[in-house]
Coordinates of C-alpha atoms and ligand atoms in Angstrom, one line a residue:
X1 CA 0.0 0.0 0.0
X2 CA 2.7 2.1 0.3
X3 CA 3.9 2.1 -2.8
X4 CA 1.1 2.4 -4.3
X5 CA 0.6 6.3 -5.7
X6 CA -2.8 6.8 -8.1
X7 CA -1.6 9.9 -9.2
X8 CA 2.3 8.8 -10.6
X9 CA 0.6 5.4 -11.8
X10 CA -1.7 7.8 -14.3
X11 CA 1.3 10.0 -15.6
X12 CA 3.5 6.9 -16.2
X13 CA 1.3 6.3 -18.9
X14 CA 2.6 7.4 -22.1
X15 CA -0.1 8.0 -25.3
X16 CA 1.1 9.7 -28.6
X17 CA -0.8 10.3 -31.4
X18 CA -1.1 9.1 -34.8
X19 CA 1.4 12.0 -36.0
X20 CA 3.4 11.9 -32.9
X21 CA 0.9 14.6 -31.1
X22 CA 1.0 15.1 -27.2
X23 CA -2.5 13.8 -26.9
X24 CA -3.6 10.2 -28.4
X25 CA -5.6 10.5 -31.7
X26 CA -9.3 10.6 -31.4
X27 CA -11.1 7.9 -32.9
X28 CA -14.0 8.9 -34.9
X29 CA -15.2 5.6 -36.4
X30 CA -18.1 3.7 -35.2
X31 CA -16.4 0.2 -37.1
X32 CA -13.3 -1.1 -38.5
X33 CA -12.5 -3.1 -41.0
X34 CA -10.6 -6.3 -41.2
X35 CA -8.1 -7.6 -43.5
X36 CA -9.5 -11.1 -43.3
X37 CA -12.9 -12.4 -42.6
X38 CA -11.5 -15.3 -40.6
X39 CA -10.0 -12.2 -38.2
X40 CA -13.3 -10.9 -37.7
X41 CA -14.4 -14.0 -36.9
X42 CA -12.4 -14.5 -34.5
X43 CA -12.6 -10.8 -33.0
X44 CA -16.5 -11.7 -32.0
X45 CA -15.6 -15.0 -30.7
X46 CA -12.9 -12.6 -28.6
X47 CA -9.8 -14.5 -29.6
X48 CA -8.0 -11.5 -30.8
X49 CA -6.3 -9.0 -28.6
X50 CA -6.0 -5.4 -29.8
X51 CA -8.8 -5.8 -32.7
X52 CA -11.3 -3.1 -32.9
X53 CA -14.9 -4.6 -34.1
X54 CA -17.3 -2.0 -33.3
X55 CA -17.8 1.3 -30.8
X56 CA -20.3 0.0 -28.7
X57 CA -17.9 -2.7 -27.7
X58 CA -14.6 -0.5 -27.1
X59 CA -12.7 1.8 -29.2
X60 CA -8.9 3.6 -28.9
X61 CA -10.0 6.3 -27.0
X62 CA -12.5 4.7 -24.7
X63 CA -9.3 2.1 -23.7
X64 CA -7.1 5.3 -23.0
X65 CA -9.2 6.6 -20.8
X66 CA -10.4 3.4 -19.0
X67 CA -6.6 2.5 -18.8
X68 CA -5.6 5.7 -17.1
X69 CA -8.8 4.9 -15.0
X70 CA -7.3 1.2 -14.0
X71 CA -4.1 2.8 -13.1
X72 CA -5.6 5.1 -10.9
X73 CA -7.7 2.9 -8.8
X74 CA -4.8 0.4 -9.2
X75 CA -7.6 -2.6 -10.7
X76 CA -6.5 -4.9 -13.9
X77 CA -9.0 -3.3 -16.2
X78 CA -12.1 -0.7 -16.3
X79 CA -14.8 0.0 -18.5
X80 CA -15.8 3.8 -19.3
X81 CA -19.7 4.1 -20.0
X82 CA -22.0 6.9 -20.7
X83 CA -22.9 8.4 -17.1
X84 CA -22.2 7.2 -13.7
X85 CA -25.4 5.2 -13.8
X86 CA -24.4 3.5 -16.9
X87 CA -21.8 2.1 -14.9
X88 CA -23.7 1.0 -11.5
X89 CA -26.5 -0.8 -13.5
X90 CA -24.2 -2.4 -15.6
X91 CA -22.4 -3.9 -12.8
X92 CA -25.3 -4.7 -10.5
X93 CA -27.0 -6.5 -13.9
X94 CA -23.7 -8.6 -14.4
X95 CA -23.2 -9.5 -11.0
X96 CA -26.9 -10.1 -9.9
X97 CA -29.4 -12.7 -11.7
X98 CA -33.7 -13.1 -10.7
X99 CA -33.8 -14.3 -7.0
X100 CA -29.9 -12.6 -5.6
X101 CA -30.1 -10.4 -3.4
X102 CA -28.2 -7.3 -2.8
X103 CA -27.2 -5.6 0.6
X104 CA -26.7 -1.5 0.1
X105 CA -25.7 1.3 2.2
X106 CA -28.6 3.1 2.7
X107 CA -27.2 6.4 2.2
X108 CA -26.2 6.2 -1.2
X109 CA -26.5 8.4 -4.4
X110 CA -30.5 9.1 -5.3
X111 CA -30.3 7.4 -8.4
X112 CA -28.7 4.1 -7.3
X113 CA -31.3 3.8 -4.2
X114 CA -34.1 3.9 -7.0
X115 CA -32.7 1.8 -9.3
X116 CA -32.2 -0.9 -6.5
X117 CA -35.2 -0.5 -5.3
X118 CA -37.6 -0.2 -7.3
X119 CA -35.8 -1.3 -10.8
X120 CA -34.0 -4.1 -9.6
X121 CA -36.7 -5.0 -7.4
X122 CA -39.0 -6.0 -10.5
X123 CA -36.9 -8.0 -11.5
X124 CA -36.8 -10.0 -8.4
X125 CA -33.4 -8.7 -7.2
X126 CA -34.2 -7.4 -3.8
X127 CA -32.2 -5.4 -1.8
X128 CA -31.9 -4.9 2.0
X129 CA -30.8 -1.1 3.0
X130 CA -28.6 -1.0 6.3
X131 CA -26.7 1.7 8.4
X132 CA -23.1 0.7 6.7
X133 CA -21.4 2.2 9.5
X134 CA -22.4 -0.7 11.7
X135 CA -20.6 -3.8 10.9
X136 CA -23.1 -6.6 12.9
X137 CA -26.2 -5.1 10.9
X138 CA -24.3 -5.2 7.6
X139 CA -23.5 -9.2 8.6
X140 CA -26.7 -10.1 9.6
X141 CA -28.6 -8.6 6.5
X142 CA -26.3 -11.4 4.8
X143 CA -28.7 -14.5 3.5
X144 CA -27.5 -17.4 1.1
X145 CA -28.8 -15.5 -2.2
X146 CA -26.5 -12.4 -1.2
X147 CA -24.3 -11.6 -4.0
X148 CA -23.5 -7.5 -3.6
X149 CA -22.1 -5.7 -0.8
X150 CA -22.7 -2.7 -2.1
X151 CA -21.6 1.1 -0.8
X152 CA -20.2 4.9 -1.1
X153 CA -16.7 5.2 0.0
X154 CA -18.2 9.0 1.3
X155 CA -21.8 8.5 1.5
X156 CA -24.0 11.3 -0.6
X157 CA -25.5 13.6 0.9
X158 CA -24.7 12.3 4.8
X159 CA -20.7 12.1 4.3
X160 CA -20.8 9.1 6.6
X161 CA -17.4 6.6 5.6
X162 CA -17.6 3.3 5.1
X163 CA -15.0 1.2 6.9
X164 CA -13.7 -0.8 3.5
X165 CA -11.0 -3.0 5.2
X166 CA -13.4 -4.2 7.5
X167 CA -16.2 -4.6 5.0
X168 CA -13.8 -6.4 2.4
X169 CA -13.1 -9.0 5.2
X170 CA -16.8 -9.3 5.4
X171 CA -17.6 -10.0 1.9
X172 CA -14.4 -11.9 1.6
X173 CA -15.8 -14.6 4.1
X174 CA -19.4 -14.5 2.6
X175 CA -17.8 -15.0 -0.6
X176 CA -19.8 -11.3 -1.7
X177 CA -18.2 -8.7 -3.8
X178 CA -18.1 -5.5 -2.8
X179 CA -18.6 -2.5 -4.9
X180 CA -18.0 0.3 -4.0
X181 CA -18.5 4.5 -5.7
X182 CA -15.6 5.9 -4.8
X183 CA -17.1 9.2 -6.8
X184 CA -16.7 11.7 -3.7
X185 CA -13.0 10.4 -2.8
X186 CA -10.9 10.4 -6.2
X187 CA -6.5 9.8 -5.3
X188 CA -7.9 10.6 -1.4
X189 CA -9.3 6.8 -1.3
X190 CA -8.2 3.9 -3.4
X191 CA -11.0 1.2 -2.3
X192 CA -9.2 -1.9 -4.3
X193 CA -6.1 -1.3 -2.1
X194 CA -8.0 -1.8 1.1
X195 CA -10.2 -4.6 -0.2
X196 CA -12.8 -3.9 -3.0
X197 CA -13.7 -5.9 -5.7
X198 CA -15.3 -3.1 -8.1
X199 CA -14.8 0.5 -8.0
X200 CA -17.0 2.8 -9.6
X201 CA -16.8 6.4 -10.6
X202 CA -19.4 9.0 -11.7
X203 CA -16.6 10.7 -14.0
X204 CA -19.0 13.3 -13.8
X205 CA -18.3 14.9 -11.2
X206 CA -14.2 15.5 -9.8
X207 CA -13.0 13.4 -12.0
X208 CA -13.9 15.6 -15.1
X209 CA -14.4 18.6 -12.7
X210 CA -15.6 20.8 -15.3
X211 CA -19.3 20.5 -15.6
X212 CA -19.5 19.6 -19.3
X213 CA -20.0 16.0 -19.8
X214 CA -21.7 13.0 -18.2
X215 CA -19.6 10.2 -17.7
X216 CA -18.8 6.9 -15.6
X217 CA -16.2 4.2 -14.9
X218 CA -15.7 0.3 -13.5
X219 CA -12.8 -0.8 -12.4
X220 CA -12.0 -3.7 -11.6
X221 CA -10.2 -7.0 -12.7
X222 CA -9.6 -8.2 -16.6
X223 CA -12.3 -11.0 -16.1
X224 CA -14.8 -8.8 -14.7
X225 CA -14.2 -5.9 -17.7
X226 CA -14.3 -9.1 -19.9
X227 CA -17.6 -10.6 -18.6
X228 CA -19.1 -6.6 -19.2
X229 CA -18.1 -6.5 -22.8
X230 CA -19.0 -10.1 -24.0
X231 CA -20.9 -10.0 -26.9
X232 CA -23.5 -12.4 -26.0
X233 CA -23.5 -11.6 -22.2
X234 CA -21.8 -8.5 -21.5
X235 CA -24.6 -6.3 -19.4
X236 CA -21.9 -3.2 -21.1
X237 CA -22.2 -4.7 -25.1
X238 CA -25.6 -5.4 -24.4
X239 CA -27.3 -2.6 -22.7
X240 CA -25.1 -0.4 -24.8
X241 CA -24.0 2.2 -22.2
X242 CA -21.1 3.3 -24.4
X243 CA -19.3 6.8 -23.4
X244 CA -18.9 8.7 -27.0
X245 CA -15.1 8.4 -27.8
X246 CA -14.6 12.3 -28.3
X247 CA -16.5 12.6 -24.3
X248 CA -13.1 10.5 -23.8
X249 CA -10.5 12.2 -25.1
X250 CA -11.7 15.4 -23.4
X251 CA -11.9 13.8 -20.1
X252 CA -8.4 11.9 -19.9
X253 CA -7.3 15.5 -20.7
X254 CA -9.1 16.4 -17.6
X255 CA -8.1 13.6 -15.6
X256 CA -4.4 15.2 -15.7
X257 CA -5.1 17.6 -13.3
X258 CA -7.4 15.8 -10.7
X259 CA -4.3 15.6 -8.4
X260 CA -4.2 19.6 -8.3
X261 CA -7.9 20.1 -8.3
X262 CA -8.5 18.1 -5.2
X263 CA -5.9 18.9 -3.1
X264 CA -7.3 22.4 -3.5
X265 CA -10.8 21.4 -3.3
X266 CA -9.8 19.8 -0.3
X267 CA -7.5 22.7 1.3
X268 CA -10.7 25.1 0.6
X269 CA -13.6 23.0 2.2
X270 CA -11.2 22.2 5.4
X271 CA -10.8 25.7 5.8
X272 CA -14.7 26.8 5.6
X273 CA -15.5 23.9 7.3
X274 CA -13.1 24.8 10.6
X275 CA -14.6 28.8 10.2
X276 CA -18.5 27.0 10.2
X277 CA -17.7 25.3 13.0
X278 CA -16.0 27.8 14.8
X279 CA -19.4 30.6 14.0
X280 CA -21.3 27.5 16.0
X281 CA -23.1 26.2 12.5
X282 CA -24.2 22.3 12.6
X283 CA -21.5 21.3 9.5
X284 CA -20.4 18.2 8.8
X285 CA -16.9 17.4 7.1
X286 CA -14.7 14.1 7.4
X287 CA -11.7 16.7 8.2
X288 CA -13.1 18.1 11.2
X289 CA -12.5 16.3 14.4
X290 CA -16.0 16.0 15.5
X291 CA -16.8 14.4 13.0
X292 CA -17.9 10.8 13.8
X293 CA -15.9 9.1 11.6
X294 CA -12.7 11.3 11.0
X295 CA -10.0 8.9 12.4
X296 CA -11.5 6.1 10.0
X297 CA -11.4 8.5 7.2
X298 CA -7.8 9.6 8.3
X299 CA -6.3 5.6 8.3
X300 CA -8.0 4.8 4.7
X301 CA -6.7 8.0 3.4
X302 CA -3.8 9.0 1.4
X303 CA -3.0 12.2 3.2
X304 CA -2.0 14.6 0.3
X305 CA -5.5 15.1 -1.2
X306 CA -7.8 15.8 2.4
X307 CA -10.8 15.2 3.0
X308 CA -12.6 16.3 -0.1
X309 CA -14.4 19.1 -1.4
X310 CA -18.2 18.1 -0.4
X311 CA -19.0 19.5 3.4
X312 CA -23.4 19.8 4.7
X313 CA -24.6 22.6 6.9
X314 CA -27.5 22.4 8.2
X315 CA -29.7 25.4 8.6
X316 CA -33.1 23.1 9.8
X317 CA -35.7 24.4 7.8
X318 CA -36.3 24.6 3.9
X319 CA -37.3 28.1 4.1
X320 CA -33.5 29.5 5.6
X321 CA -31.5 27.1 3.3
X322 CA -33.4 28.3 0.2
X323 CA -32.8 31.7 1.0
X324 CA -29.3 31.4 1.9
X325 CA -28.8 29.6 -1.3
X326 CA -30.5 32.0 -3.4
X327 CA -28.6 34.8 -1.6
X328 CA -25.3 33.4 -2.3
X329 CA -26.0 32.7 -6.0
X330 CA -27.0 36.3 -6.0
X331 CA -23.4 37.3 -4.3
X332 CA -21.7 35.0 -6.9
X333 CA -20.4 33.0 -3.7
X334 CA -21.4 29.7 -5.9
X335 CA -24.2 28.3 -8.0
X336 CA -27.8 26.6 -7.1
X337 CA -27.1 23.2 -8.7
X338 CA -27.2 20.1 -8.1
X339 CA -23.9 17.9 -9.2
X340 CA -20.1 18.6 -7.8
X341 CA -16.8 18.8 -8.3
X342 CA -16.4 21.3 -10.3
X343 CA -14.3 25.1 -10.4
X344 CA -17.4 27.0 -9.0
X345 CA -18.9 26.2 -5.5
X346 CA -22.6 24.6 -6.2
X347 CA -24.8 23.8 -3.5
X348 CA -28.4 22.2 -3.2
X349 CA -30.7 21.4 -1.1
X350 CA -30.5 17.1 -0.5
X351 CA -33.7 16.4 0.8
X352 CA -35.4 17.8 -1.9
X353 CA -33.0 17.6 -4.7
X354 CA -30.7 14.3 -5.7
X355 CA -31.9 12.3 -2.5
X356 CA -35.5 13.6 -3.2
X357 CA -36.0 9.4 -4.7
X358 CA -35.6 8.6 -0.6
X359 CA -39.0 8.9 1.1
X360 CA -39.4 11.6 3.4
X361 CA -39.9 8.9 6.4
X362 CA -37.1 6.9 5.9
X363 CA -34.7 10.5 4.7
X364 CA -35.7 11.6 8.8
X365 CA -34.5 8.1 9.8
X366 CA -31.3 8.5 8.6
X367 CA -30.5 12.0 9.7
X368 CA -31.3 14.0 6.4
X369 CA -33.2 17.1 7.2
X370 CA -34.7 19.0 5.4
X371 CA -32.3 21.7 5.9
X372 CA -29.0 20.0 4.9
X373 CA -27.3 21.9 2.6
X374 CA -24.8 20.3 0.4
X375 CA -22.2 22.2 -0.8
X376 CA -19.2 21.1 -3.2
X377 CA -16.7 23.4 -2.3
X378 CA -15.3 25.1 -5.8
X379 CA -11.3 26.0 -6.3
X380 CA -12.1 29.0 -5.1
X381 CA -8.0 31.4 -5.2
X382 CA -9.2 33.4 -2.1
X383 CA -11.0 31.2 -0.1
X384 CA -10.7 33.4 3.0
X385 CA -13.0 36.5 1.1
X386 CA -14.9 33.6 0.2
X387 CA -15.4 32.9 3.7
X388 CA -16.2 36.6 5.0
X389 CA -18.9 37.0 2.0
X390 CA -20.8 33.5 2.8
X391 CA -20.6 34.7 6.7
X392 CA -22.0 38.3 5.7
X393 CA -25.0 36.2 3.5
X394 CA -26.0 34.1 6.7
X395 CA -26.2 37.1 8.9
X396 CA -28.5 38.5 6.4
X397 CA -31.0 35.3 6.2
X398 CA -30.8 35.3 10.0
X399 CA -28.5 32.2 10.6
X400 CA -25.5 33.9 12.3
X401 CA -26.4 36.8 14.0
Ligands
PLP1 C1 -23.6 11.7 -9.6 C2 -23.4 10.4 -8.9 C3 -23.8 9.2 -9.5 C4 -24.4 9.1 -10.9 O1 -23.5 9.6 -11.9 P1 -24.1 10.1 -13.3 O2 -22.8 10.4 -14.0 O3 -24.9 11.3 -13.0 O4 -24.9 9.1 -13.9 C5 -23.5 8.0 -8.8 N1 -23.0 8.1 -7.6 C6 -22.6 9.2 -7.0 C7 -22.0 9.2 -5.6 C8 -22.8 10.4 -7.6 O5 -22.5 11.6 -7.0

């Protein structure tokens, strides 16, 4: 583990293109051709290595990126797709057949609650949602049809961290794999290292960083990437969540500088998140010491990147955190949006926004108010102006007097 560094492991990699350019050639072709039939043949049955057949299945610039992706998270092989999504359903379909049964985090991304539940769920995959902070209720959700163990490394929106050493054993004795999103942690976490089967990415959001393309990533061994990209099984050839090779090339261009982005990221949302706490506001950041699970965070972690750019304040009612929202927008403080990880702070409103798929019952259960504020901390030069503005902006909605 020590030797292992995400961020030297994507610049060993060395692309040129076709004239001998700095970036790798773009591939705009949707098929190839073959100089023999009995090649393509051979290509569908998957017998040749380094044979292009069609885009849907893999081309150049997809493998580029999913390389530098692999690398990173320090797995044999990943598989770019279309969105974040595209890459969780893909998995879940290809590990999980009619009667398995899936155990979740129950604070998890909007979108992958709803699929689980009520996508998956039609299709007799059931899922049981558990508190993945506590070990005994993870184990004895376990029954003999569980296949998935599946969680947020940094849980959206509650920022609760799940222990993946200790859940890696766990899966490792049920014989489970775990898969984990590792979308709010990118270089700070590496989930394989400490035990996880699968990592996914929405590429979306840090990873990309500049809020201009939808994206997603599985990494995990050659066999897995293998099984997604069969040709008569592969949930990835079949369902046909193929990222657009030109979406590619921008975002391995972007990846290049995710080691500078989120250390800054990082440096900015520790500092607003010590001022918060110090004005006596209820926020919640992995790098602040009251936070319940900062020491966990602080032995996973791989301390040059911090604690990540996403920090919740919560304001307890609607009414406030709208207004302090708007207010903000209207200072130019950030933007009113859902999504993160990018230049500009954004912040939204959980409850009712990208965990507005949770129902209101079961959002109270788990702690998320109404109130919670999420805010992706931007990269922000001058974050201590940043600071005094935000500070003058709650004063005037009432929240610091
Ligand atoms: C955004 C997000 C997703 C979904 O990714 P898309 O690229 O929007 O499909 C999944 N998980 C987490 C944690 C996310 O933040």
């Amino acid at each position: 583990m020590e030797n292992f560094d995400a961020a030297n492991n994507i610049q060993d990699l060395q692309y040129f293109g076709e004239f001998g350019g700095v970036n790798p050639s773009i591939s705009d072709s949707s098929t190839y051709t073959f100089l023999s039939a009995k090649t393509m043949f051979d290509t569908f049955e998957g017998k040749t290595e380094g044979c292009y057949l069609y885009s849907r299945h893999s081309t150049p610039s997809n493998l580029y990126l999913s390389q530098a992706l692999a690398q990173m998270e320090g797995t044999e092989s990943a598989n770019v797709t279309a969105s974040g999504m595209g890459a969780i359903t893909s998995t879940l379909f290809q590990l999980c057949k009619a009667g398995d049964h899936i155990i979740s985090s129950r604070t998890i991304y909007g979108g992958t609650y709803a699929f689980m539940k009520n996508f998956l769920h039609d299709y007799n995959i059931k899922t049981s949602f558990v508190d993945i902070t506590d070990l005994s209720a993870v184990e004895n959700a376990i029954t003999e049809n569980t296949k998935v163990l599946f969680c947020e490394t940094v849980s959206n929106p509650l920022l609760e961290i799940a222990d993946l050493f200790e859940l890696a054993k766990l899966a490792k004795k049920h014989n489970l794999q775990l898969v984990v999103d590792n979308t709010f942690s990118p270089l700070s976490i590496s989930p394989q290292i400490l035990g996880a089967d699968i990592t996914i990415h929405s590429l979306t959001k840090f990873i990309n960083g500049s809020s201009d393309a939808v994206a997603g990533v599985v990494c995990a061994s050659a066999q897995f990437i293998n099984d997604l990209k069969d040709v008569n099984s592969g949930a990835c050839m079949l369902l046909g969540p193929t990222l657009d090779s030109f979406r590619a090339a921008s975002i391995l261009k972007n990846l290049r500088t995710l080691h500078i982005r989120m250390k800054k990221h990082s440096e900015n949302a520790q500092y607003l998140a010590e001022q918060f706490e110090n004005d006596g506001l209820a926020v919640k950041y992995p790098g602040l010491k009251s936070h319940k699970q900062h020491e966990l965070f602080k032995s996973m972690m791989n301390p040059e990147y911090g604690f990540g750019g996403l920090l919740t304040l919560d304001v307890q009612t609607m009414k406030r955190a709208n207004e302090l929202m708007e207010l903000m927008q209207k200072e130019n403080l950030g933007y009113l949006a859902v999504s993160l990880g990018f230049y500009k702070t954004l912040f939204s409103c959980s409850g009712s926004s990208t965990s507005s798929e949770i129902p209101e019952a079961e959002q109270k259960e788990m702690g998320l108010s109404e109130g919670l504020i999420r805010m992706s901390i931007g990269l922000d030069h001058d974050i201590k102006r940043t600071y005094g503005k935000m500070k003058w902006c709650m004063q005037q909605v009432g929240i610091l007097s």
